[in-house]
Coordinates of C-alpha atoms and ligand atoms in Angstrom, one line a residue:
X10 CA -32.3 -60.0 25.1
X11 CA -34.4 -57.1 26.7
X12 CA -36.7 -59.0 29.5
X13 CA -40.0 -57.2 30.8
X14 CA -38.0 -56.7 34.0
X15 CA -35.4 -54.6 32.0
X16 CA -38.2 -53.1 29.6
X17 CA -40.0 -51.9 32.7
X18 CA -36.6 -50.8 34.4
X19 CA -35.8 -48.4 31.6
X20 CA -39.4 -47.0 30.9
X21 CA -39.2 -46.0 34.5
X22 CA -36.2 -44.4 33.9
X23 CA -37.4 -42.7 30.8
X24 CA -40.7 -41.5 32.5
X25 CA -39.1 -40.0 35.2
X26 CA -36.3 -38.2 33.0
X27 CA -39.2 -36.9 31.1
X28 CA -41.0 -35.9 34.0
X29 CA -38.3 -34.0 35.2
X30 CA -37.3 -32.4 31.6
X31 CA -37.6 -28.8 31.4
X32 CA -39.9 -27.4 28.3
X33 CA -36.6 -25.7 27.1
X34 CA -34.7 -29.2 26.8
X35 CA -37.9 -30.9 24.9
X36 CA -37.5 -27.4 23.0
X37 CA -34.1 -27.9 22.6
X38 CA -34.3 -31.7 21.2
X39 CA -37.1 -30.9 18.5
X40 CA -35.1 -28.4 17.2
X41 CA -31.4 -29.0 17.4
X42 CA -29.4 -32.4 16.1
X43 CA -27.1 -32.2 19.4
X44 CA -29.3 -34.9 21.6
X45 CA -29.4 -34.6 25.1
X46 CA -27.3 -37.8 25.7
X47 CA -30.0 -40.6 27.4
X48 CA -26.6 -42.8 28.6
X49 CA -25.0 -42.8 31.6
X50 CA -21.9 -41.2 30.3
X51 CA -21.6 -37.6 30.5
X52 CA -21.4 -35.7 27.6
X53 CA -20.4 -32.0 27.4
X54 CA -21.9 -29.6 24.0
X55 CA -20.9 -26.4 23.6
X56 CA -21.6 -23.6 21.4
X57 CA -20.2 -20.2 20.7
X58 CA -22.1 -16.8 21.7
X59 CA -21.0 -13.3 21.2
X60 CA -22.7 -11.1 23.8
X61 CA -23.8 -7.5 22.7
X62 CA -24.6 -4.6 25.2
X63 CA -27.3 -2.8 25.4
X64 CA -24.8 0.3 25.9
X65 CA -21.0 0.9 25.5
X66 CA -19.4 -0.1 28.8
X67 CA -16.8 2.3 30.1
X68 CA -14.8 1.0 33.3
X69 CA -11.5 2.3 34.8
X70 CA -9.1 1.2 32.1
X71 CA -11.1 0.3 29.4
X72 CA -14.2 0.6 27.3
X73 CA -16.4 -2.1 25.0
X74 CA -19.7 -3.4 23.0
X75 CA -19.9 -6.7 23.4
X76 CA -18.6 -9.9 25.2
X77 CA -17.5 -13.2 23.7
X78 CA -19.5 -16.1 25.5
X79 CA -19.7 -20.0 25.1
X80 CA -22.6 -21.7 26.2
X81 CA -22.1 -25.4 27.5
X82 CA -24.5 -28.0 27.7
X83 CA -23.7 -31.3 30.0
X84 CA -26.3 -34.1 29.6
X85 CA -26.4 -37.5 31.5
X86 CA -29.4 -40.0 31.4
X87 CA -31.8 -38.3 30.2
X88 CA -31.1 -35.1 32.2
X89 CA -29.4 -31.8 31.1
X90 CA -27.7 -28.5 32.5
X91 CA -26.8 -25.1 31.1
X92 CA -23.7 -23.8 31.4
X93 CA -21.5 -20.7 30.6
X94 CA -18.1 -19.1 30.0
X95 CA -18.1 -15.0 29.8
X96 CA -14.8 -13.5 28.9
X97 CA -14.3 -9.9 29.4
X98 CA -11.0 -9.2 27.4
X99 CA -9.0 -8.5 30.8
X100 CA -9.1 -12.0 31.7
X101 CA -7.1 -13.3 28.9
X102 CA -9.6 -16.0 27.8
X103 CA -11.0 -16.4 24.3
X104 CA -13.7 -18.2 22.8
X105 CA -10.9 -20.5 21.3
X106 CA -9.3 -21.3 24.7
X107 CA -12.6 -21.9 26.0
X108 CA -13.4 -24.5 23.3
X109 CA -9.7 -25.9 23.2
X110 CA -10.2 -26.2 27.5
X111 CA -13.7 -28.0 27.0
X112 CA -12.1 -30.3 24.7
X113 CA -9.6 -31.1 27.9
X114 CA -11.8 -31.9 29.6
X115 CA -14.2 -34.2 27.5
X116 CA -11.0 -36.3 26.7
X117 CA -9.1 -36.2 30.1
X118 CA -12.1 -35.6 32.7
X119 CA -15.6 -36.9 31.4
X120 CA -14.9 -40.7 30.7
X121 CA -13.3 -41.4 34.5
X122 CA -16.6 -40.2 36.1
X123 CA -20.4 -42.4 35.2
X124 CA -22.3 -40.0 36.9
X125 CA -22.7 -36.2 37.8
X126 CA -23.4 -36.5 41.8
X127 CA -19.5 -36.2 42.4
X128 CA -18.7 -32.7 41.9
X129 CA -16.1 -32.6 43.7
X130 CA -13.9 -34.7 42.2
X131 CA -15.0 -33.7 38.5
X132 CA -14.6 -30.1 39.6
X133 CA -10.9 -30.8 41.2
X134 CA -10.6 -32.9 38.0
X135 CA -11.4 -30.1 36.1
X136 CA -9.2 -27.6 38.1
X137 CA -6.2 -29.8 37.6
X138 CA -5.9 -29.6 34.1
X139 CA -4.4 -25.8 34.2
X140 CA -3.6 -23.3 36.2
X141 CA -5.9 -20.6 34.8
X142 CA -8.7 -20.8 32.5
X143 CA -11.1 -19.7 35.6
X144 CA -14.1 -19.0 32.8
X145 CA -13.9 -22.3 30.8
X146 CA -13.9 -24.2 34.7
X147 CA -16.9 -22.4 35.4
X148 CA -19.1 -23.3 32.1
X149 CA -18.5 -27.2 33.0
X150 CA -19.2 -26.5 37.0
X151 CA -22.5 -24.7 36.4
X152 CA -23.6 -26.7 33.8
X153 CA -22.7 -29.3 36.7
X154 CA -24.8 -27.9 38.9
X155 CA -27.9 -27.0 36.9
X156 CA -27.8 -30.9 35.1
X157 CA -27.8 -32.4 39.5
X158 CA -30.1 -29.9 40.7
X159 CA -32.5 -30.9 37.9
X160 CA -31.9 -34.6 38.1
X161 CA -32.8 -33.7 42.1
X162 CA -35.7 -31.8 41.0
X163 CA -34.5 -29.2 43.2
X164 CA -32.9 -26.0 43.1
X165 CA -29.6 -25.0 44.3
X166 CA -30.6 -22.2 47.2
X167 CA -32.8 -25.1 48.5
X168 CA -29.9 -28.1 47.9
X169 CA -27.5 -25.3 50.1
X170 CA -30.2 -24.8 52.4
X171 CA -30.3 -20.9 51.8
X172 CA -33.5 -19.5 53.0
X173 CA -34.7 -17.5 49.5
X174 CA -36.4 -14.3 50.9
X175 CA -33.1 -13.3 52.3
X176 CA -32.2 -12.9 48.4
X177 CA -30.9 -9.3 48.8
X178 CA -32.2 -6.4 45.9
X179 CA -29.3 -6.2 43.0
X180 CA -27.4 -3.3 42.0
X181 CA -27.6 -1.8 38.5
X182 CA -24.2 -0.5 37.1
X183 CA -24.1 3.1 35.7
X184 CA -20.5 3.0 33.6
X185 CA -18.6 5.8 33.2
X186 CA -19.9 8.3 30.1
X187 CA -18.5 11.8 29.2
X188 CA -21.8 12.8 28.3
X189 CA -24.2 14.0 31.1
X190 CA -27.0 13.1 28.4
X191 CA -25.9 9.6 28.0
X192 CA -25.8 8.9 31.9
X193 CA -29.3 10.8 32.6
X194 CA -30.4 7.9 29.6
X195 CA -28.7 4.9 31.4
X196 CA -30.6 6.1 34.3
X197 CA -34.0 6.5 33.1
X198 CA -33.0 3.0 31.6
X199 CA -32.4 1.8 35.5
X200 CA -35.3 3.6 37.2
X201 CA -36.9 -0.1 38.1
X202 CA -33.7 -1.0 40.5
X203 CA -33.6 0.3 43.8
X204 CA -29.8 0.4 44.2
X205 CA -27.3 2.1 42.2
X206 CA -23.5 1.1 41.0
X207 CA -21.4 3.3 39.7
X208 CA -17.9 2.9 38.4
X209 CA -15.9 5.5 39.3
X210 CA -11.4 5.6 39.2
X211 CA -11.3 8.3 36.4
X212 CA -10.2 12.2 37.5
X213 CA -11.5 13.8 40.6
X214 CA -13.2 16.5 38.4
X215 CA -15.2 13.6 36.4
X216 CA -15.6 11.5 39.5
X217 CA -17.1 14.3 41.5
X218 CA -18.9 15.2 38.3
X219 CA -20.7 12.0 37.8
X220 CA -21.4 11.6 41.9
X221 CA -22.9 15.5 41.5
X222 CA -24.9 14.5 38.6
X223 CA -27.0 11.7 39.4
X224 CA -27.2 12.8 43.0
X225 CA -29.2 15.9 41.4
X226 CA -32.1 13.8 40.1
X227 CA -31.4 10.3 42.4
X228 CA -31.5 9.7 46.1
X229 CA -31.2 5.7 45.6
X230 CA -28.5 4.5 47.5
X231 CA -25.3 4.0 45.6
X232 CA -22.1 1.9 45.8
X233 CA -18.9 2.4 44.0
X234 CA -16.8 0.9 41.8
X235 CA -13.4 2.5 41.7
X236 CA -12.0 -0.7 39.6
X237 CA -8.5 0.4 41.1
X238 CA -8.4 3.6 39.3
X239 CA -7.2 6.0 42.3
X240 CA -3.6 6.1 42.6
X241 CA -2.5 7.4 45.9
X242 CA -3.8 6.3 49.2
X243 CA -4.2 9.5 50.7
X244 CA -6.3 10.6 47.4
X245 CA -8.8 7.4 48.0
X246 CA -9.2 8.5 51.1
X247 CA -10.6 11.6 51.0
X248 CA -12.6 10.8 47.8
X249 CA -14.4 8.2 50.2
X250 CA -15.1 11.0 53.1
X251 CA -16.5 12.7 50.0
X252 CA -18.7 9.9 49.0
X253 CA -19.8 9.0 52.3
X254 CA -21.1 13.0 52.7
X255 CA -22.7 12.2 49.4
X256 CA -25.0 9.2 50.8
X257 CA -22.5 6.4 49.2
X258 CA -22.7 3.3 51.5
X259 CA -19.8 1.3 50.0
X260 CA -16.4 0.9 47.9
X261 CA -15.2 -1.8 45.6
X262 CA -11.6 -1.7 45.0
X263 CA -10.1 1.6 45.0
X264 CA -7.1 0.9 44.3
X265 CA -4.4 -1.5 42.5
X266 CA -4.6 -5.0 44.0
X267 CA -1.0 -4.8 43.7
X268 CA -0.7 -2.0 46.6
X269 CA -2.4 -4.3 49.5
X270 CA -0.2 -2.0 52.2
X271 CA -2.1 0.5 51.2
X272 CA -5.6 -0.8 50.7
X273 CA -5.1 -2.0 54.2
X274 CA -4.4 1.5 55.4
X275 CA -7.4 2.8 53.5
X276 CA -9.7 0.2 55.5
X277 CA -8.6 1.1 58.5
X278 CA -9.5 4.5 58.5
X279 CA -12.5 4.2 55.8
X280 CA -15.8 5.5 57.0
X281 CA -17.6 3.1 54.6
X282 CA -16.9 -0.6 53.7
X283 CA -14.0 -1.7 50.8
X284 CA -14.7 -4.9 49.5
X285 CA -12.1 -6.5 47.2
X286 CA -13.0 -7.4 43.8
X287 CA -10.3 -7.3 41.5
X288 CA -7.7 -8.7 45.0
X289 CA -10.0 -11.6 44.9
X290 CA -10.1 -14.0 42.4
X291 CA -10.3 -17.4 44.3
X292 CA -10.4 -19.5 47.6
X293 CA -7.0 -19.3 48.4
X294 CA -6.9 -15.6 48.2
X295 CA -9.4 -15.0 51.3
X296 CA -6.3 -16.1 53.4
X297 CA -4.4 -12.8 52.2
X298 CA -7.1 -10.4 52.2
X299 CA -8.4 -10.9 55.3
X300 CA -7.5 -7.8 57.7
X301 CA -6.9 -5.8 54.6
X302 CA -10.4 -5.6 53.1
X303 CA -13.8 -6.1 55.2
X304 CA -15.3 -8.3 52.3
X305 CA -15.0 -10.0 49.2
X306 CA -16.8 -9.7 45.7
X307 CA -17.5 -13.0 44.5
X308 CA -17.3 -13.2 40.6
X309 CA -18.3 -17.2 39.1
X310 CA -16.2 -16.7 36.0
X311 CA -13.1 -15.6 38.5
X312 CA -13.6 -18.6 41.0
X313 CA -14.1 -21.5 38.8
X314 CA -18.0 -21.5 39.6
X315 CA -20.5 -22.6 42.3
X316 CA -18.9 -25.0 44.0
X317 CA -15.9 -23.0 45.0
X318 CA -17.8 -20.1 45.3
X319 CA -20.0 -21.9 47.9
X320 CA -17.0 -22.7 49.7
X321 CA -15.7 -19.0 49.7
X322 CA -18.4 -18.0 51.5
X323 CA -17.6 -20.3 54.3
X324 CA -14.4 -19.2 54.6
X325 CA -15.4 -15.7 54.6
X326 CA -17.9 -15.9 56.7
X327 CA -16.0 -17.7 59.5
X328 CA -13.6 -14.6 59.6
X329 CA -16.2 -12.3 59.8
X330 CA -15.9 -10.7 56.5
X331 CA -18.6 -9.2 54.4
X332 CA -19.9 -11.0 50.9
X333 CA -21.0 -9.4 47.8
X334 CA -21.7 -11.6 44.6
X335 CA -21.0 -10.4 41.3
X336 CA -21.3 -11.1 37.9
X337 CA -19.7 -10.2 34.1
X338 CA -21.3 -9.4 31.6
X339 CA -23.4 -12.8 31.5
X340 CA -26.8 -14.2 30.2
X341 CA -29.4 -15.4 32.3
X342 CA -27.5 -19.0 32.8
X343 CA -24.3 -17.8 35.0
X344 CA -26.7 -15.0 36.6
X345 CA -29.1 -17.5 37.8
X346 CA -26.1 -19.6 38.9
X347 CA -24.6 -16.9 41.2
X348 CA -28.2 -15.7 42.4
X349 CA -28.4 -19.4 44.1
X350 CA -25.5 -18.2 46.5
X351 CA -27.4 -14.3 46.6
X352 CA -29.8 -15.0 50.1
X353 CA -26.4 -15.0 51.9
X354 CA -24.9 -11.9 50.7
X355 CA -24.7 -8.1 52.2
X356 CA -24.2 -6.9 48.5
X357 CA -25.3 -8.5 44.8
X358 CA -24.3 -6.9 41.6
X359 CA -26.0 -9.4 39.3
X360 CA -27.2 -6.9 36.7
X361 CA -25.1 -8.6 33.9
X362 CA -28.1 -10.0 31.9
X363 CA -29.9 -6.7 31.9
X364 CA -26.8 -5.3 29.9
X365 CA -27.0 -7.9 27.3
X366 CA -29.2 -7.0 25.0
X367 CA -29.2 -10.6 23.6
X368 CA -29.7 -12.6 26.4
X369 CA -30.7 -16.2 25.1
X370 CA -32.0 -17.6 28.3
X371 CA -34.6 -17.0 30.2
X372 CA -33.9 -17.5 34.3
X373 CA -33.5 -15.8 38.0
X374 CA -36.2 -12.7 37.8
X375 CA -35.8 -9.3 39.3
X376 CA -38.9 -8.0 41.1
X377 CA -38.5 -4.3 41.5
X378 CA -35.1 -5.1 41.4
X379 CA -35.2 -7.4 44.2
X380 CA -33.3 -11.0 43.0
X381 CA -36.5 -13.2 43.6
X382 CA -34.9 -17.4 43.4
X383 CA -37.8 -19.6 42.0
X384 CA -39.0 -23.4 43.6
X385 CA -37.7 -24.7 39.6
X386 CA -35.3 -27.1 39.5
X387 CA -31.3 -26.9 38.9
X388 CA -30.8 -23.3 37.9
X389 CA -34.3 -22.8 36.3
X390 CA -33.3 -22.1 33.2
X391 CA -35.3 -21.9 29.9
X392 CA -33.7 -20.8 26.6
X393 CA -35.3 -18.1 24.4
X394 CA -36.9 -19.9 21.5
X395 CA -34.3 -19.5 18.2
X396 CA -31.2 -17.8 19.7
X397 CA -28.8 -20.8 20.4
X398 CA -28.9 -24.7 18.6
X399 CA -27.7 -26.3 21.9
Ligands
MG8 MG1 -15.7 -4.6 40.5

């Protein structure tokens, strides 16, 4: 039998969750028959999303149109979070091992835990259950995130205790295009952002070509992406006392992550920063890096997500290394994620939503391309009406 005690009790609990409910999640009730679970179990939705880009995307290696993405949705009391899993083909995850991961975890993980306050342990939990699967992780430990930071009523940057203005401007990738026409487009396309990327790793006559072209119309600064496409030490070398005459200010990866000898030997003598991207995938690897890089890229989908991600900046910080977040190609949900951890890095590349042209979520905001972190709670996250039933 309910008593008035109890009655009261609950419509307490009710009121606040309500209070506290982003219009997207009321949004997302009215319209979709996957309830935002109001019991103190956690439940984990998750839908399927294939990402299409604005542009054909041209790295060192390899070239696509779209991205396959699953969205996740935890909810607890009342309460819900957003999260995602984006899987550029390289990775080796699918939308199928996503989905046959999630379901791991809602039968081995979810029912040993009644509330979402322990991240830790769900997220070590989580980790446990293989040894890869890095996107899939992520999806359950944003989602994490963005579901405590909105039964907090608080955003992450403030949770961390990240001061928001340091939020540094983003970079805005220009991918490699044999066509001078197509890259003067993706240009005009980026002439809101104050800082360019671009992905160089190809030959020395299209590398220098691409460097020579935008530098005749663009005096933004620029960073490079060599995505370990130069081959010989002595080579990468060079090409980087070339960049640095040509205004570059730094270099992400130039070569294999399996020739660390000589990435080493490169940052020794490198006039401008190398910061390991591909080299770095998790925690453990800061260990091996350091002395042979100056700094890190931190990707989400590479490091299993916020938490550790948060934790990889403490480590690399304490050896005096330099920090650069990065993203895939992502919506607005894993952007707004990493942008939480932005204020305390040199570098961000968190252009990944501006790629999309299907982003289904509305989140962190670029002003003039600076990454500007809201007061909203969680991850501040709103879906765009009629793109996804979660
Ligand atoms: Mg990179």
């Amino acid at each position: 039998m309910t008593t008035r005690r109890d009655f009261l009790k609950t419509a307490g609990v009710l009121t606040a969750a309500t209070a506290f409910m982003k219009p997207s999640d009321i949004f997302a009730q009215k319209n979709n028959p996957k309830k935002i679970s109001t019991s103190k179990k956690l439940q984990l939705d998750w839908e399927n999303f294939d990402g299409i880009m604005k542009f054909t995307f041209t790295v060192s290696g390899s070239s696509r149109k779209g991205t396959p993405i699953v969205i996740t949705r935890l909810s607890w009391n009342g309460y819900s979070g957003y999260g995602e899993a984006a899987m550029p083909p390289y990775l080796g995850e699918t939308q199928a091992s996503v989905n046959d991961f999630l379901k791991k975890v809602v039968e081995n993980v979810l029912p040993k835990f009644d509330n979402p306050f322990c991240i830790q342990d769900i997220m070590l939990a989580v980790d446990k259950l293989s040894t890869n699967n890095t996107a899939a992780k992520a999806s359950v430990d944003i989602a994490l995130h963005d579901l405590v930071g909105n039964v907090m009523g608080q955003p992450w940057w403030k949770i961390w205790g990240f001061d928001s203005s340091k939020a540094p401007y983003t970079s805005y990738t220009i991918g490699y295009d044999a066509s001078d026409e197509m890259i003067n487009t993706k240009l005009d396309e980026a002439n809101w952002n104050k800082i360019i990327k671009v992905k160089l790793g190809m030959t020395e006559a299209e590398d220098k070509r691409m460097i020579n072209l935008i530098r005749a119309r663009d005096s933004r600064p620029i960073i490079i992406d060599a995505n370990q496409g130069w081959k010989d030490k002595y080579y990468a070398l060079d090409m980087i006392h070339w960049l640095k005459e040509q205004g570059i200010s730094m270099i992400e990866q130039p070569m294999s992550k399996y020739y660390l000898d000589d990435i080493a030997w490169i940052t020794e003598r490198s006039p401008l920063p190398i910061i390991a991207d591909e080299s770095c995938q998790r925690l453990t690897d800061i260990r091996t890096l350091h002395g042979a890089y100056h700094g890190i890229n931190i990707k989400l989908m590479k490091c299993t997500g916020m938490r550790e991600a948060r934790e990889m900046v403490s480590l690399a910080k304490a050896l005096h290394m330099k920090l650069m977040i990065g993203c895939m190609t992502e919506t607005s949900i894993a952007i707004s994620a990493a942008a939480q951890l932005s204020p305390e890095m040199e570098w961000a590349d968190l252009d990944g939503n501006y790629l999309l042209g299907n982003d289904c979520f509305d989140g962190m905001k670029l002003v003039d391309g600076k990454i500007t972190l809201e007061d909203k709670p969680g991850l501040g996250l709103t879906p765009k009406p009629g793109i996804i039933k979660l």
